[in-house]
Short mmCIF file of C-alpha atoms in Angstrom, two decimals:
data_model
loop_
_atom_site.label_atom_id
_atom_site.label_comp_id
_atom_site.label_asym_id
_atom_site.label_seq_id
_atom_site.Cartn_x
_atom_site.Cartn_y
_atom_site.Cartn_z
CA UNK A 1 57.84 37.25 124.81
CA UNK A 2 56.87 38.21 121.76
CA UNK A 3 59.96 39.82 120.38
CA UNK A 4 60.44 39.44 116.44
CA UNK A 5 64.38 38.63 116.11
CA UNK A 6 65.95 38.44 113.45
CA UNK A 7 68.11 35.08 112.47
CA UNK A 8 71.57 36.41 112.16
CA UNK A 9 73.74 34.92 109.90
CA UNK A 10 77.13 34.97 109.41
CA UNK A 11 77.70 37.71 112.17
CA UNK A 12 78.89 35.43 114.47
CA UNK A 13 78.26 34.71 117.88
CA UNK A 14 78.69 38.05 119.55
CA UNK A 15 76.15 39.77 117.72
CA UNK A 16 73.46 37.10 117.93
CA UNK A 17 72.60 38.54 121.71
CA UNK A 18 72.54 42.40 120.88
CA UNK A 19 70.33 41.76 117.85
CA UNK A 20 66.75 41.67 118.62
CA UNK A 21 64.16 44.09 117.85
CA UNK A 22 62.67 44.68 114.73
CA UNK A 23 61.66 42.64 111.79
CA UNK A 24 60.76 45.62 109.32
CA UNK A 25 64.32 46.90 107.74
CA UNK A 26 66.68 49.64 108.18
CA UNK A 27 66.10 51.79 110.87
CA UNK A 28 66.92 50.51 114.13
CA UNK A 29 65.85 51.60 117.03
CA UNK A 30 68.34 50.56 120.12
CA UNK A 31 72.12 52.47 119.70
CA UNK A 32 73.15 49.19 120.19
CA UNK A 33 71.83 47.13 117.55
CA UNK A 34 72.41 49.80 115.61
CA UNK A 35 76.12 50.16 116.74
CA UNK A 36 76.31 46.45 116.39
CA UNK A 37 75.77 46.54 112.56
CA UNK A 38 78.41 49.63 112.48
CA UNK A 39 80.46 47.79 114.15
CA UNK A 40 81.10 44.66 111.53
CA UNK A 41 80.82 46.91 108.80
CA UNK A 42 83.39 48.73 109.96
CA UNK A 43 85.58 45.85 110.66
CA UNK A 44 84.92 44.26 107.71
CA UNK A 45 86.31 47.27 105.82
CA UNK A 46 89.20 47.00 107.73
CA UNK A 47 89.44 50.32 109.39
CA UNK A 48 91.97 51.17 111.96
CA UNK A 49 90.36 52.39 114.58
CA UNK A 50 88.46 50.68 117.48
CA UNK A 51 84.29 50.17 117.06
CA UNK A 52 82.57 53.40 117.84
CA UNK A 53 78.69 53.45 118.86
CA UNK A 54 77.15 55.97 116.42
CA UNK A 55 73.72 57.03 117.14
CA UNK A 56 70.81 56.30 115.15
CA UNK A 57 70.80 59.09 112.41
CA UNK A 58 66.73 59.16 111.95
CA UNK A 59 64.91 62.33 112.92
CA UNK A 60 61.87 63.74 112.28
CA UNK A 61 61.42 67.66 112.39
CA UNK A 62 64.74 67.37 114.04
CA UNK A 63 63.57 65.10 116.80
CA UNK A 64 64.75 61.70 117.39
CA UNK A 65 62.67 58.62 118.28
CA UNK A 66 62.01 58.76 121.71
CA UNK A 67 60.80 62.64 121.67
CA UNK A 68 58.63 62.19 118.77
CA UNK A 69 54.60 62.36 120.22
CA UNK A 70 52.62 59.21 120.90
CA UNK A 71 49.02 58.78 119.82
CA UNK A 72 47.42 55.77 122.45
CA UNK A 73 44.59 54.20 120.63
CA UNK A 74 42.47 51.93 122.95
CA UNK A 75 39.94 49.70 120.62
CA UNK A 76 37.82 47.88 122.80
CA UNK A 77 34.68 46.25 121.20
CA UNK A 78 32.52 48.79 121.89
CA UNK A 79 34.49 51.75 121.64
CA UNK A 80 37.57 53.59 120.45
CA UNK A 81 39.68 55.72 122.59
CA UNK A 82 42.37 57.67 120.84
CA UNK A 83 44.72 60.26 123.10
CA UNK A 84 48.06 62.03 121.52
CA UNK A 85 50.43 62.40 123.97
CA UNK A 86 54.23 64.13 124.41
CA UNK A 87 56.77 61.71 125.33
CA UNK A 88 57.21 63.66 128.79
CA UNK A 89 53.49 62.72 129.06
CA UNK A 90 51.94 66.25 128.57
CA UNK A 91 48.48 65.84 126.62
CA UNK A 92 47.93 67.39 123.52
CA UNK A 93 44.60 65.50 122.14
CA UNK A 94 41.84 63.16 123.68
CA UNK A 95 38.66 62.33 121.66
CA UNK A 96 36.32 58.82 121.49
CA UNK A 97 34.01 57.52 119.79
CA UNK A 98 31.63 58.98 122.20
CA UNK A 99 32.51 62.56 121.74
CA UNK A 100 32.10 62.51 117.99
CA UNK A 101 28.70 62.18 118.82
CA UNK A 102 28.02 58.48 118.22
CA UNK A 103 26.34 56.48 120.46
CA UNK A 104 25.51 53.15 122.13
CA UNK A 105 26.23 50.44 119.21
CA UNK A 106 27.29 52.96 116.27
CA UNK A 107 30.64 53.80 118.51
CA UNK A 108 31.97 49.96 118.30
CA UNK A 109 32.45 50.38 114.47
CA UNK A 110 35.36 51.37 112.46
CA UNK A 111 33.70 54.59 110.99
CA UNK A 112 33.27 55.78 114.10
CA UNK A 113 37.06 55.19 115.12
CA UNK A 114 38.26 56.65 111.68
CA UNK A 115 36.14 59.99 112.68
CA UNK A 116 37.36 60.37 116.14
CA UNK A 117 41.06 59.74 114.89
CA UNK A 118 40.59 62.66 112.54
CA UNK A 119 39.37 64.58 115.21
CA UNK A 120 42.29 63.47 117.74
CA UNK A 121 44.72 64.40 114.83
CA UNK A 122 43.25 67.96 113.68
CA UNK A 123 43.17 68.91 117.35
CA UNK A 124 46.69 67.64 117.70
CA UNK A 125 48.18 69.64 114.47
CA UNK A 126 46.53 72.98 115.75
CA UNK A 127 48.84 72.56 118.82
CA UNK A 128 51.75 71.96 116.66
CA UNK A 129 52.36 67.42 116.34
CA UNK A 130 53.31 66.51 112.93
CA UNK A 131 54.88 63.00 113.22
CA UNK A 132 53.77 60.68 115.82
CA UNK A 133 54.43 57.07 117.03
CA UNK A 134 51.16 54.83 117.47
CA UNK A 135 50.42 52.64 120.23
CA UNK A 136 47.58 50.40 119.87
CA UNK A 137 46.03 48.43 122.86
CA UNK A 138 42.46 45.73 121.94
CA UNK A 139 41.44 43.89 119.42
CA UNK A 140 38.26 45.86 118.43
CA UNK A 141 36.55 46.98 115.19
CA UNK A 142 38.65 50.39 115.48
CA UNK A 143 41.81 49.19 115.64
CA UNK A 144 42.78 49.37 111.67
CA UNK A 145 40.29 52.12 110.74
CA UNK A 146 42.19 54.70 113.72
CA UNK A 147 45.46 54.55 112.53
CA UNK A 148 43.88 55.37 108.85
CA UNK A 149 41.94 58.17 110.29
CA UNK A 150 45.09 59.46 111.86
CA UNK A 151 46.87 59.76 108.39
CA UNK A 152 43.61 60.84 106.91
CA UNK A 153 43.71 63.92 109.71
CA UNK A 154 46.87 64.75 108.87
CA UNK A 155 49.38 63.40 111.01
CA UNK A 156 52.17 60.63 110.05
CA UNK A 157 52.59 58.09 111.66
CA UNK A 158 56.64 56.97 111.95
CA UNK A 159 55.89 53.55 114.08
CA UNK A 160 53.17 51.12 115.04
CA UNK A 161 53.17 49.25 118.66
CA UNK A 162 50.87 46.64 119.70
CA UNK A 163 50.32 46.85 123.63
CA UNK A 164 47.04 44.51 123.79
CA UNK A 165 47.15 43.45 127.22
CA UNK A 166 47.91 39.44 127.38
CA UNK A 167 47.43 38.35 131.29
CA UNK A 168 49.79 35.42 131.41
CA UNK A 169 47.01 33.86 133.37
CA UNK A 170 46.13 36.45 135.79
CA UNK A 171 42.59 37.84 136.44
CA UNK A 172 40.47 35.51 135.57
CA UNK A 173 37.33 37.09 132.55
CA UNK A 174 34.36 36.81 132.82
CA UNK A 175 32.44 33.68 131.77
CA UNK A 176 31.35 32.69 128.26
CA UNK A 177 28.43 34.11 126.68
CA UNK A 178 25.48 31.55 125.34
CA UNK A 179 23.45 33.88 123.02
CA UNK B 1 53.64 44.97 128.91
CA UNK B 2 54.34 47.87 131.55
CA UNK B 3 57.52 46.27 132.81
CA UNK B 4 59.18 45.88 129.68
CA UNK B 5 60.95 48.72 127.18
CA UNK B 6 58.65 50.30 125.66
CA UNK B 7 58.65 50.65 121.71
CA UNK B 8 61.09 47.48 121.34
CA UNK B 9 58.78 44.59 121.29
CA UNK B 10 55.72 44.19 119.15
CA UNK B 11 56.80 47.52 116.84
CA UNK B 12 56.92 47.88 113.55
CA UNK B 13 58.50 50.81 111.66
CA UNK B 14 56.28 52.45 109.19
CA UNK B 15 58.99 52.58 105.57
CA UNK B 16 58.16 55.11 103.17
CA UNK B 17 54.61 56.41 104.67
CA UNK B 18 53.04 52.86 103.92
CA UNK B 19 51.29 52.81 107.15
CA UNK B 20 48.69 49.84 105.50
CA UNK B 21 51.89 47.61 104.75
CA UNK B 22 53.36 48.46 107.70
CA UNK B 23 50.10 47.48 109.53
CA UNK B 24 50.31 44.43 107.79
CA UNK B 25 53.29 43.27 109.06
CA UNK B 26 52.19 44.04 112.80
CA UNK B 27 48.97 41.56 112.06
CA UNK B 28 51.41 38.86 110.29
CA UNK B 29 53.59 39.03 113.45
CA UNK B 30 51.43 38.90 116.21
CA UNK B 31 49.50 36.03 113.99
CA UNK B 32 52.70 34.10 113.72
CA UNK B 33 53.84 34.90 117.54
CA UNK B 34 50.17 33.48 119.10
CA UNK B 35 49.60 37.31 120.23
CA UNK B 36 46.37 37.72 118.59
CA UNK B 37 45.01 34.27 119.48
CA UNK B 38 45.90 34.48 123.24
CA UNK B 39 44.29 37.99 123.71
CA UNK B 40 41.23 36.92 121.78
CA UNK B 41 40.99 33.53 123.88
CA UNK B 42 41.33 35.50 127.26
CA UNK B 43 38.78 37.53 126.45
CA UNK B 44 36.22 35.04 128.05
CA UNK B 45 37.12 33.02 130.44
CA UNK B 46 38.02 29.35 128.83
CA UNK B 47 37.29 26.44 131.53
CA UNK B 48 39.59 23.85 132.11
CA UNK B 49 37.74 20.56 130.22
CA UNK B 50 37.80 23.19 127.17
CA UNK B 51 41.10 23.82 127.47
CA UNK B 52 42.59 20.58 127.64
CA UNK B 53 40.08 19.39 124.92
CA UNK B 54 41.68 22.58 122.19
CA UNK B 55 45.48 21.23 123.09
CA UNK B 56 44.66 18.13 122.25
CA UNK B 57 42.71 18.91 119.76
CA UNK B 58 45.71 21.18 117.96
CA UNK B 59 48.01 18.51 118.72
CA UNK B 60 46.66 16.15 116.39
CA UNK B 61 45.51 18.95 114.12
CA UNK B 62 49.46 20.05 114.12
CA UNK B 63 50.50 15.89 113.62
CA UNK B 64 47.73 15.33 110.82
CA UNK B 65 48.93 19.08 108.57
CA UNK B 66 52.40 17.95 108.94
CA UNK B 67 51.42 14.69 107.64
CA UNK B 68 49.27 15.67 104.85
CA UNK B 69 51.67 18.09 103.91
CA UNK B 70 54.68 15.74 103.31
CA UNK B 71 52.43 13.29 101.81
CA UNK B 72 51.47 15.91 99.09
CA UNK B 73 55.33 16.89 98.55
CA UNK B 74 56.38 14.35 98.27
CA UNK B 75 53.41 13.36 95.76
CA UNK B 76 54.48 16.53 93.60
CA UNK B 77 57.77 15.98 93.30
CA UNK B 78 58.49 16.96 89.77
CA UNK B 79 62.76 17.12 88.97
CA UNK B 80 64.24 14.09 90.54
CA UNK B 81 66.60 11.75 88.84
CA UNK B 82 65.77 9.01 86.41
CA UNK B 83 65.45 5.88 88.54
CA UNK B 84 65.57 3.50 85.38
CA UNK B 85 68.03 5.10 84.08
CA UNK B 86 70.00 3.11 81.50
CA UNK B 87 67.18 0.34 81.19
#
């Protein structure tokens, strides 16, 4: 699908199937593309002993990727839906457009997003999340302006995922609109 | 996406608390990819006569750029060797 790879050169052929992922740099987030660069760099230093997988060395506050909170940010056209999450799924924030007090039209705007994502991330430090890992879903008017409001609130964000839903031609929408 | 890892497609790592470059990089890849066009076209339903009608349509577009853009390479080709050389 939409996978960024990475061309690898010079690696040879054996690599070429562990290494997809991520285009941004350094930090890797699979042990084994991460084990797979070890692996030649080791080899290419000529040590003696056989590859080793190493683990990913990143933490934050002592955490590692995959136990680091998740803040879901839903940006429909309309509305902005923002919920930080554990990675065991237990809720520590949920807040909207809606419960900021904005309504009807004023809640499909980015202001509105950026003040419920400070919300959703001052509720979320009083309960103890510092870093967190964003997943956005929607192409709306909050999309951008959430993740701000998020930093803004107080909360840093390590990673940003795009979940948008794309069918690959399933339910069918609804029809066009002639205005 | 439910049925696929999460956090290994379509995720960016945010370097150095630059979440706006980061961001950028998301948009540039989902651009490039056809993410962002396919969500925004299934957002309404797109009839059949329309569809066929936009491939087409970005078929030529695609043949024409190509085309263009050659043309203008090659017009602006600046170092290349003397072809009179020694007349």
């Amino acid at each position: 699908m939409a996978v960024a790879g990475q061309r690898v050169l010079g690696w040879g052929g054996r690599a070429i199937a562990l290494c997809r992922g991520l285009r941004t740099g350094p930090p890797r987030l699979q042990d084994v593309a991460g084990a797979a660069a070890k692996e030649t760099e080791k080899q290419s230093a000529t040590e003696q002993s056989p590859p080793i997988l190493q683990r990913n060395s990143m933490r934050w506050d002592g955490k590692v990727y995959e136990e680091v909170p998740i803040a879901h940010i839903k940006a429909t056209y309309n509305n902005t839906h923002i919920q930080v999450v554990g990675f065991d799924n237990q809720p520590f924030s949920r807040t909207s457009c809606g419960t900021e007090g904005f309504q009807n039209a004023k809640r499909g705007t980015a202001v509105a997003a950026q003040a419920a994502a400070v919300a959703a991330a001052v509720k979320a430090r009083a309960k103890g999340v510092l870093h967190v890992r964003v997943i956005v879903k929607g192409l709306g008017p909050g999309r951008k302006a959430a993740i701000r409001g998020l930093t803004m609130g107080g909360l840093e964000v390590i990673s940003i995922t795009d979940n948008s839903p794309v069918p690959h031609n399933g339910c069918r929408p609804r029809k066009v609109r002639r205005v | 996406m439910a049925s696929h890892l999460r956090f290994v497609g379509r995720t960016v790592m945010v370097q150095n608390g630059n979440v706006d470059a980061a961001y950028g990089v998301l948009n540039r890849i989902l651009a490039q990819d056809g993410v962002a066009e396919a969500v925004r076209r299934s957002r309404y339903y797109e009839k059949p006569w329309r569809a066929r009608r936009r491939r087409a349509f970005e078929a030529c577009r695609r043949v024409y750029s190509a085309e263009m853009a050659r043309r203008i390479a090659f017009l602006a080709r600046s170092s290349r060797q003397d072809p009179w050389l020694g007349c």
